Structure formats: structure tokens, C-alpha cells
Short mmCIF file of C-alpha atoms and ligand atoms in Angstrom, two decimals:
data_model
loop_
_atom_site.label_atom_id
_atom_site.label_comp_id
_atom_site.label_asym_id
_atom_site.label_seq_id
_atom_site.Cartn_x
_atom_site.Cartn_y
_atom_site.Cartn_z
CA MET L 23 -58.91 4.11 -137.90
CA THR L 24 -60.03 7.05 -140.24
CA PRO L 25 -58.12 7.03 -143.33
CA TYR L 26 -57.18 11.11 -142.89
CA CYS L 27 -56.34 13.39 -139.84
CA SER L 28 -57.38 17.30 -139.07
CA ILE L 29 -54.64 17.90 -137.45
CA CYS L 30 -51.64 16.52 -136.49
CA TRP L 31 -47.72 17.51 -134.91
CA ASP L 32 -44.73 16.28 -137.38
CA ILE L 33 -41.30 16.97 -135.69
CA ASN L 34 -41.46 20.89 -135.21
CA LYS L 35 -44.59 21.31 -137.94
CA VAL L 36 -48.29 21.40 -138.00
CA LYS L 37 -49.94 19.45 -140.46
CA LEU L 38 -53.90 20.20 -141.13
CA LEU L 39 -56.16 18.72 -143.85
CA ASP L 40 -57.08 21.87 -145.53
CA GLN L 41 -61.05 22.37 -145.36
CA ARG L 42 -61.87 25.23 -147.15
CA LYS L 43 -60.89 22.81 -150.41
CA LEU L 44 -62.88 19.36 -149.55
CA PRO L 45 -64.25 17.97 -150.56
CA ARG L 46 -63.16 18.63 -154.05
CA GLU L 47 -58.92 18.14 -152.98
CA GLU L 48 -56.89 16.97 -150.55
CA ILE L 49 -54.48 19.03 -149.64
CA TYR L 50 -52.38 18.81 -146.52
CA LEU L 51 -50.94 22.48 -144.76
CA GLU L 52 -47.31 22.47 -143.18
CA ILE L 53 -47.36 25.25 -140.83
CA THR L 54 -43.73 25.90 -139.27
CA ASP L 55 -44.87 29.81 -137.98
CA TYR L 56 -48.00 30.14 -135.67
CA HIS L 57 -49.30 33.37 -137.76
CA GLU L 58 -50.69 30.63 -140.38
CA VAL L 59 -52.44 28.78 -137.63
CA ILE L 60 -54.25 31.87 -136.83
CA GLU L 61 -54.91 32.50 -140.48
CA ALA L 62 -55.79 28.85 -140.76
CA ILE L 63 -58.31 29.14 -137.94
CA ARG L 64 -59.95 32.61 -139.02
CA THR L 65 -60.49 30.83 -142.53
CA LEU L 66 -61.53 27.85 -141.72
CA ALA L 67 -59.05 25.68 -142.78
CA ILE L 68 -59.19 23.73 -139.93
CA ARG L 69 -62.67 24.02 -138.05
CA GLY L 70 -64.87 22.70 -135.36
CA ALA L 71 -64.79 23.69 -131.48
CA PRO L 72 -62.77 20.65 -130.82
CA ALA L 73 -60.33 20.76 -133.94
CA ILE L 74 -59.74 24.57 -133.27
CA GLY L 75 -59.09 23.64 -129.61
CA VAL L 76 -56.07 21.44 -131.00
CA ALA L 77 -55.03 23.79 -133.53
CA ALA L 78 -54.78 26.59 -130.58
CA ALA L 79 -52.33 24.41 -129.00
CA MET L 80 -50.41 23.19 -131.52
CA GLY L 81 -49.92 27.08 -132.85
CA ALA L 82 -49.06 28.20 -129.40
CA ALA L 83 -46.38 25.21 -129.37
CA LEU L 84 -45.18 26.60 -132.84
CA GLY L 85 -45.01 29.82 -131.63
CA ALA L 86 -43.02 28.97 -128.49
CA LEU L 87 -40.71 27.66 -130.60
CA GLY L 88 -40.03 30.25 -132.55
CA LEU L 89 -39.25 32.51 -129.11
CA LYS L 90 -35.49 33.16 -129.18
CA THR L 91 -34.42 34.09 -125.72
CA GLU L 92 -33.08 32.24 -122.54
CA ASP L 93 -34.48 34.15 -120.02
CA PRO L 94 -37.55 31.89 -118.60
CA GLN L 95 -39.90 35.32 -117.57
CA GLU L 96 -38.70 36.84 -120.93
CA PHE L 97 -40.25 34.12 -122.42
CA ALA L 98 -43.37 33.58 -120.19
CA GLY L 99 -44.38 37.56 -121.15
CA ARG L 100 -43.73 36.95 -125.10
CA PHE L 101 -45.06 33.17 -124.94
CA ASP L 102 -48.67 34.59 -123.36
CA HIS L 103 -48.13 37.51 -125.71
CA ILE L 104 -48.19 34.86 -128.34
CA CYS L 105 -51.50 33.38 -126.46
CA ARG L 106 -53.52 36.64 -126.87
CA GLU L 107 -53.06 37.23 -130.78
CA ILE L 108 -54.32 33.26 -131.37
CA ALA L 109 -57.06 34.13 -128.88
CA ALA L 110 -58.72 36.77 -131.27
CA ALA L 111 -58.66 33.89 -134.51
CA ARG L 112 -62.26 33.23 -133.68
CA PRO L 113 -64.57 34.53 -130.54
CA THR L 114 -67.40 31.48 -130.27
CA ALA L 115 -65.84 27.61 -129.43
CA VAL L 116 -65.05 28.09 -126.12
CA ASN L 117 -62.23 25.15 -127.22
CA LEU L 118 -60.21 27.81 -128.03
CA PHE L 119 -59.79 29.33 -125.21
CA TRP L 120 -59.62 26.27 -122.79
CA ALA L 121 -56.90 25.15 -124.64
CA LEU L 122 -54.84 28.74 -124.60
CA ASP L 123 -55.64 28.60 -120.70
CA ARG L 124 -54.19 24.82 -120.55
CA VAL L 125 -50.81 25.91 -122.06
CA GLN L 126 -50.60 29.18 -120.61
CA GLY L 127 -51.30 27.40 -117.24
CA LEU L 128 -48.39 24.62 -117.85
CA VAL L 129 -45.91 27.57 -118.40
CA GLN L 130 -47.29 28.73 -115.48
CA ALA L 131 -46.90 25.48 -113.14
CA HIS L 132 -43.43 25.65 -114.28
CA ALA L 133 -42.03 28.93 -114.21
CA GLY L 134 -38.43 29.72 -114.17
CA GLU L 135 -37.39 26.34 -115.87
CA PRO L 136 -35.37 26.79 -119.04
CA VAL L 137 -36.94 27.47 -121.75
CA GLY L 138 -35.73 24.40 -123.92
CA LEU L 139 -37.65 21.99 -121.17
CA LEU L 140 -40.94 25.12 -121.43
CA LYS L 141 -40.91 24.48 -125.12
CA GLU L 142 -40.70 20.66 -125.08
CA ARG L 143 -43.19 20.18 -122.34
CA LEU L 144 -45.50 22.90 -124.64
CA VAL L 145 -45.14 20.36 -127.50
CA ALA L 146 -45.88 17.33 -125.94
CA GLU L 147 -48.56 19.32 -124.39
CA ALA L 148 -50.26 20.08 -127.74
CA GLN L 149 -49.74 16.24 -128.95
CA ALA L 150 -51.41 14.92 -125.79
CA MET L 151 -54.52 17.19 -126.56
CA LEU L 152 -54.85 15.62 -129.40
CA LYS L 153 -54.63 12.06 -128.31
CA GLU L 154 -57.18 12.86 -125.26
CA ASP L 155 -59.80 14.82 -127.79
CA GLU L 156 -59.78 11.20 -129.40
CA THR L 157 -60.07 9.19 -126.53
CA ILE L 158 -63.07 11.27 -125.40
CA ASN L 159 -64.90 11.67 -128.82
CA ARG L 160 -64.74 7.74 -128.51
CA LYS L 161 -65.98 7.64 -124.50
CA MET L 162 -68.99 10.32 -126.03
CA ALA L 163 -69.78 8.08 -128.99
CA GLN L 164 -70.37 5.27 -126.83
CA ALA L 165 -72.64 7.44 -124.15
CA GLY L 166 -74.33 8.15 -126.75
CA GLN L 167 -75.06 5.82 -129.49
CA ALA L 168 -78.01 4.06 -127.74
CA VAL L 169 -80.05 7.04 -128.82
CA ILE L 170 -79.82 5.88 -132.37
CA ARG L 171 -82.01 3.01 -133.15
CA GLU L 172 -82.52 0.54 -136.36
CA GLY L 173 -84.49 2.30 -139.03
CA MET L 174 -84.00 5.46 -137.58
CA ARG L 175 -83.88 8.90 -140.34
CA VAL L 176 -81.42 11.01 -138.29
CA ILE L 177 -81.24 14.81 -139.25
CA THR L 178 -78.05 17.04 -138.73
CA HIS L 179 -76.33 20.44 -139.23
CA CYS L 180 -73.43 21.46 -140.16
CA ASN L 181 -69.80 19.14 -139.27
CA THR L 182 -69.16 17.09 -136.03
CA GLY L 183 -66.72 14.36 -137.71
CA ALA L 184 -63.39 13.42 -137.41
CA LEU L 185 -62.37 17.07 -139.03
CA ALA L 186 -64.10 18.82 -136.74
CA THR L 187 -62.06 17.28 -133.73
CA GLY L 188 -58.89 15.66 -133.49
CA ALA L 189 -60.48 12.16 -134.73
CA TYR L 190 -63.79 10.38 -134.24
CA GLY L 191 -66.55 13.55 -134.04
CA THR L 192 -68.65 14.28 -131.87
CA ALA L 193 -72.29 13.87 -132.95
CA LEU L 194 -70.95 12.25 -135.61
CA GLY L 195 -69.03 10.18 -134.16
CA VAL L 196 -72.24 9.03 -132.31
CA LEU L 197 -73.59 7.57 -135.42
CA ARG L 198 -70.64 6.68 -136.28
CA ALA L 199 -70.53 4.09 -133.39
CA ALA L 200 -73.93 3.23 -134.02
CA TRP L 201 -72.99 2.16 -137.23
CA GLU L 202 -70.23 0.25 -136.10
CA ALA L 203 -72.42 -1.70 -134.06
CA GLY L 204 -74.58 -2.55 -136.34
CA LYS L 205 -77.04 -0.50 -136.17
CA ARG L 206 -78.69 0.89 -139.47
CA PHE L 207 -80.17 3.65 -140.28
CA SER L 208 -79.53 6.87 -142.40
CA VAL L 209 -78.98 10.77 -142.17
CA TRP L 210 -80.40 13.99 -143.31
CA VAL L 211 -78.02 16.05 -144.31
CA ASP L 212 -78.37 20.11 -143.86
CA GLU L 213 -76.28 21.88 -146.77
CA THR L 214 -75.32 24.43 -143.53
CA ARG L 215 -75.35 27.61 -145.40
CA PRO L 216 -73.30 29.51 -145.70
CA LEU L 217 -70.30 27.83 -145.88
CA LEU L 218 -72.15 23.97 -146.82
CA GLN L 219 -69.91 22.49 -144.25
CA GLY L 220 -72.50 19.91 -144.44
CA ALA L 221 -72.42 19.30 -147.79
CA ARG L 222 -68.51 19.83 -148.28
CA LEU L 223 -67.63 17.79 -145.33
CA THR L 224 -70.74 15.69 -143.51
CA THR L 225 -71.23 13.96 -146.56
CA TRP L 226 -67.68 13.31 -147.42
CA GLU L 227 -66.97 12.10 -143.91
CA LEU L 228 -70.28 9.80 -143.80
CA GLY L 229 -69.23 8.68 -147.46
CA LYS L 230 -66.36 7.31 -145.87
CA ILE L 231 -67.24 5.41 -143.38
CA GLY L 232 -70.45 3.73 -145.59
CA ILE L 233 -73.23 5.88 -144.01
CA PRO L 234 -75.89 6.37 -146.11
CA TYR L 235 -77.33 10.36 -146.47
CA THR L 236 -79.45 12.30 -148.27
CA LEU L 237 -78.03 15.89 -148.46
CA ILE L 238 -80.78 18.55 -148.59
CA PRO L 239 -80.92 22.52 -148.24
CA ASP L 240 -81.16 24.02 -144.96
CA GLY L 241 -84.50 25.36 -146.37
CA ALA L 242 -86.51 22.00 -146.48
CA ALA L 243 -85.70 20.15 -143.51
CA ALA L 244 -88.92 21.67 -141.86
CA ALA L 245 -91.17 19.94 -145.42
CA LEU L 246 -89.44 16.49 -144.09
CA MET L 247 -90.66 16.65 -140.08
CA ALA L 248 -94.09 17.91 -141.08
CA LYS L 249 -94.34 14.59 -143.65
CA GLY L 250 -92.84 12.25 -140.75
CA LEU L 251 -89.54 11.37 -142.24
CA VAL L 252 -87.50 12.56 -139.36
CA ASP L 253 -86.54 10.07 -135.84
CA LEU L 254 -83.93 12.53 -133.87
CA ALA L 255 -82.27 15.46 -134.86
CA ILE L 256 -78.51 15.56 -133.87
CA VAL L 257 -75.56 18.25 -133.44
CA GLY L 258 -72.36 19.39 -131.86
CA ALA L 259 -71.79 22.66 -130.36
CA ASP L 260 -69.44 25.33 -130.00
CA ARG L 261 -70.30 26.53 -126.69
CA ILE L 262 -72.64 25.55 -123.58
CA ALA L 263 -73.44 27.67 -120.82
CA ALA L 264 -73.69 26.43 -117.69
CA ASN L 265 -77.69 26.05 -118.19
CA GLY L 266 -77.55 23.91 -121.18
CA ASP L 267 -78.02 26.86 -123.66
CA THR L 268 -76.25 25.74 -126.65
CA ALA L 269 -73.99 27.78 -129.80
CA ASN L 270 -73.61 25.88 -132.72
CA LYS L 271 -73.81 26.86 -136.02
CA ILE L 272 -75.98 29.34 -137.62
CA GLY L 273 -79.52 27.54 -138.72
CA THR L 274 -79.17 24.75 -135.63
CA TYR L 275 -81.60 26.82 -133.36
CA GLY L 276 -83.77 27.14 -136.14
CA VAL L 277 -83.33 23.00 -136.07
CA ALA L 278 -84.24 22.79 -132.58
CA VAL L 279 -87.55 24.57 -132.94
CA MET L 280 -88.68 22.48 -135.74
CA ALA L 281 -88.01 19.42 -133.80
CA HIS L 282 -89.81 20.61 -131.08
CA TYR L 283 -93.02 21.46 -132.67
CA HIS L 284 -92.64 18.36 -134.29
CA GLY L 285 -92.22 16.04 -131.32
CA ILE L 286 -88.56 14.87 -132.61
CA PRO L 287 -86.02 14.58 -130.08
CA PHE L 288 -83.11 16.96 -130.61
CA TYR L 289 -79.73 16.14 -128.78
CA VAL L 290 -76.31 17.64 -128.51
CA ALA L 291 -72.97 16.08 -128.01
CA ALA L 292 -69.85 17.91 -127.02
CA PRO L 293 -66.97 17.30 -125.13
CA LEU L 294 -66.92 18.96 -121.11
CA SER L 295 -63.96 21.26 -122.88
CA THR L 296 -67.02 23.10 -124.87
CA PHE L 297 -69.11 23.61 -121.81
CA ASP L 298 -68.62 27.23 -120.31
CA PHE L 299 -69.66 27.03 -116.80
CA SER L 300 -68.46 30.71 -116.21
CA ILE L 301 -71.52 31.80 -117.74
CA PRO L 302 -74.89 31.46 -116.74
CA ASP L 303 -76.93 31.00 -119.91
CA GLY L 304 -76.63 31.48 -124.00
CA SER L 305 -76.91 35.27 -123.49
CA HIS L 306 -73.38 35.54 -122.53
CA ILE L 307 -72.26 33.59 -125.35
CA PRO L 308 -70.16 35.77 -127.96
CA VAL L 309 -71.22 34.91 -131.27
CA GLU L 310 -68.85 35.82 -134.07
CA GLU L 311 -69.85 37.88 -137.35
CA ARG L 312 -68.38 37.11 -140.03
CA SER L 313 -68.14 39.09 -143.86
CA GLY L 314 -71.04 39.23 -145.65
CA ALA L 315 -69.27 38.35 -149.05
CA GLU L 316 -69.59 35.22 -147.65
CA ILE L 317 -73.41 34.94 -148.23
CA THR L 318 -73.25 37.55 -151.23
CA HIS L 319 -70.56 34.95 -153.36
CA LEU L 320 -70.36 31.74 -153.62
CA TRP L 321 -66.55 30.32 -154.56
CA GLY L 322 -65.61 33.82 -155.56
CA GLN L 323 -68.67 34.30 -158.11
CA PRO L 324 -71.25 37.06 -156.75
CA VAL L 325 -74.82 35.67 -155.74
CA ALA L 326 -76.56 38.97 -155.12
CA PRO L 327 -76.37 42.63 -156.46
CA ALA L 328 -73.22 44.54 -155.95
CA GLY L 329 -73.69 46.32 -152.78
CA ALA L 330 -76.18 44.27 -151.23
CA GLN L 331 -76.08 44.37 -147.29
CA ALA L 332 -75.95 40.71 -145.93
CA LEU L 333 -75.90 40.11 -142.06
CA ASN L 334 -73.77 36.74 -141.18
CA LEU L 335 -74.37 35.46 -138.72
CA ALA L 336 -71.93 32.46 -138.03
CA PHE L 337 -73.66 30.81 -135.08
CA ASP L 338 -76.77 30.75 -133.15
CA VAL L 339 -77.98 29.43 -129.39
CA THR L 340 -80.32 26.94 -128.69
CA PRO L 341 -82.38 27.10 -125.78
CA SER L 342 -81.55 23.99 -123.38
CA ASP L 343 -85.28 23.46 -122.78
CA LEU L 344 -85.77 22.50 -126.80
CA ILE L 345 -82.82 20.19 -125.86
CA ALA L 346 -83.52 16.48 -125.11
CA GLY L 347 -80.41 15.30 -123.81
CA ILE L 348 -76.43 16.47 -124.20
CA ILE L 349 -74.17 13.73 -124.96
CA THR L 350 -70.62 14.38 -123.01
CA GLU L 351 -67.82 11.59 -122.38
CA GLY L 352 -69.38 11.65 -118.66
CA GLY L 353 -72.70 10.79 -119.54
CA VAL L 354 -75.52 11.68 -121.51
CA ALA L 355 -77.10 15.08 -119.12
CA ARG L 356 -80.93 15.50 -119.60
CA PRO L 357 -82.94 18.21 -118.01
CA PRO L 358 -82.74 19.91 -115.49
CA TYR L 359 -79.31 20.76 -117.33
CA ALA L 360 -78.10 23.67 -114.35
CA SER L 361 -78.10 20.48 -112.10
CA SER L 362 -77.60 17.53 -114.25
CA LEU L 363 -74.36 19.76 -115.75
CA LYS L 364 -73.25 20.45 -112.53
CA ALA L 365 -72.60 16.61 -111.52
CA LEU L 366 -70.96 16.08 -114.71
CA ARG L 367 -69.00 18.53 -114.15
CA LYS L 368 -67.58 17.17 -110.64
CA GLY L 369 -67.52 13.37 -112.24
O1 MRU U 18 -67.69 28.07 -138.26
P1 MRU U 18 -67.75 25.99 -138.24
O2 MRU U 18 -67.38 25.30 -138.96
O3 MRU U 18 -66.44 25.74 -137.14
O4 MRU U 18 -68.30 25.70 -136.63
C1 MRU U 18 -68.37 24.13 -136.49
C2 MRU U 18 -70.01 23.99 -136.05
O5 MRU U 18 -70.80 24.88 -135.62
C3 MRU U 18 -69.42 22.24 -135.58
O6 MRU U 18 -71.45 21.98 -135.14
C4 MRU U 18 -69.23 22.03 -133.85
O7 MRU U 18 -67.82 22.90 -134.11
C5 MRU U 18 -69.02 21.27 -133.20
S1 MRU U 18 -68.08 20.56 -134.25
C6 MRU U 18 -67.54 18.47 -133.50
#
């Protein structure tokens, strides 16, 4: 059992661990208004593609509960509007849109039912999505843990643990399953500028599991690889195109290029809800651009001259030819991805 949860539903409330405050403080936010869920997603109080998906579904359920109408048609129209508002919170992680499509589909499938029943269905669906996410992550971790071998030194970027998901984790879940299977290895944790998901969150989670790690500045990865100190790279994903091109936290592409240059296998772990089969390749993935203040300031303190220009792309896209394998709950897809991913999708 993980001794914390990223998000849960608690009698008409969403409870989420405020990741902006970690590791200094463990504070759970209790939210009853869907606008606050949008704010939590936007400001990264809750983050990581699968966790964003669950938060979107729970936010939609909260929004539904607040609708004061007994007319099913009016309810459906106003519910769609709420879903559109939630969809605008962040653009890259496709799990957000996947989750909203699913809850909107549920309302459409039960069109005309009494509003009270529709609300109950939406609350139950959001809770089911949280549960499913854990089951999927555990399956994915079992499917992928064979890539982790005794004594390996593994590098990871950003945070992909229980915090970034409903529970257990994606890339970190694979490491956790390998550790629980008795393998002993160590992890290089990229700090992950500018919001330090690696330094603040991945170290926190690895520490709780007991996996030995060493935190490094993002810029140190190449030197460690050149010294022969890295055996494998593993990351999560925010959106994977039909050809396997993968959007993940800014800096991931750099890790993949470096790994390729040094002959180190680079793996991605992500649930099928992170795949976007509607786009042929990564050039179609919308990349979030966040405020430059996240780069020019650290904890509110300026680290650049006043007025300094900063470009803050939150994600980059790793071309699939740099990826040794994509670990999913359906198994590990290998190149060529156009066909292996299609087969996975069909199950
Ligand atoms: O901006 P964030 O912190 O939401 O970005 C998260 C990532 O890039 C993760 O690596 C990705 O969502 C996979 S989470 C299992």
C-alpha cells in the first residue's frame, strides 16, 4: 500500500495532495467546486497525465452535482459546458480529454434518465476510473519490470509515481514492481527544471519505497552516460501518437538523444489512455507553453534580471525511433510502432 494518495473522492468532495507544497508539507486540499479542480490542474497541485485524467472526471462529477435543474436535457447541455471548461485547464496530457470524453459519453448513453441518477452515475464513474488506473498501473508494471535487471543504474526524468497517477505509477511503477520482485538497482533522478518534479516528488516517492537514488541536475545526465554510469532510461508520457512519438516533460527528448548516442536503451511507460491514435505523429501534439516566471523565479525569488525574456515549453516530443520499447498494460510494444501499437490497441 502507498501511504499517501494523489487524489480520492470523499462524499461529494475531491481530496487531493497538494503537490506544489511537496516535499516540505503534506497538505490535502478538500474541493467541492469544480472551478477549484481546474485551478488545481492548471497550477499543478495535481499533475501527471493519468492523475490529471482522474481529476478531470472527478471535477466533472463535482460540476454535475452543483447543477440545479431536474430537466435531463438542460442538465446534459450544462454538463457539456462544464466539461469544456475543464478541458481548457492544460493542453498536452491527452488523459484529460480521454476522461472527459468518457464521462460525456456516459451522459449521452443515458440521455433522458432522471438527473439524480445521472449525477450518481457520474460520481460512480469517476471513482471507477481511479480504481481502474491503479489496476492498469500494476499490470503495466508487471509487464515492464523484466527490462530492469539486478544492479542497473537507471535514469528517469520528471515524476511518474503514485503522485502522477491514481496510484502506483507508470515508469516509477515499473521500478517499484522490479524492486518488490527483489531486484536491487539504483536510480539517477533528473531534477527536472523548471518545476523540479524530479527533485521534489520523485526523490520523495523513491525514498518512501526504499529505492536508492541520487538526484542530479538535468545537465549532468550526458556526463554520467559518457562515464558508463547509466544502463537504462525510463520515463512516462503525456501523449503518444499513433507512430509512437511521445510527448513528455521538457528535457525528455534530450535524455533520449543522449541515451541513443551512448547506446543506452530508452523506455517509455504509459497506459493506453495516454495514446492518441487520432494523430499520426508527434508534430500534431499541442505543447503547453507556461509562464516565463516559472523560469525567471524560484519560490517567488527572481533568479534573472527584471524583464528577462524566458520561453517555458512544458513538454517536448521524443521521436519513436529513439524509443527501445513502450510499456503498457497490454504488454511492451517494440518498433516498428505503427504496427505494434495498432495490435495493442485491438488487444
Ligand atoms: O507538468 P507535469 O508535471 O504534469 O508533467 C508530467 C510529466 O511529464 C510526466 O512524466 C507524465 O505525465 C507521465 S505521469 C505518469
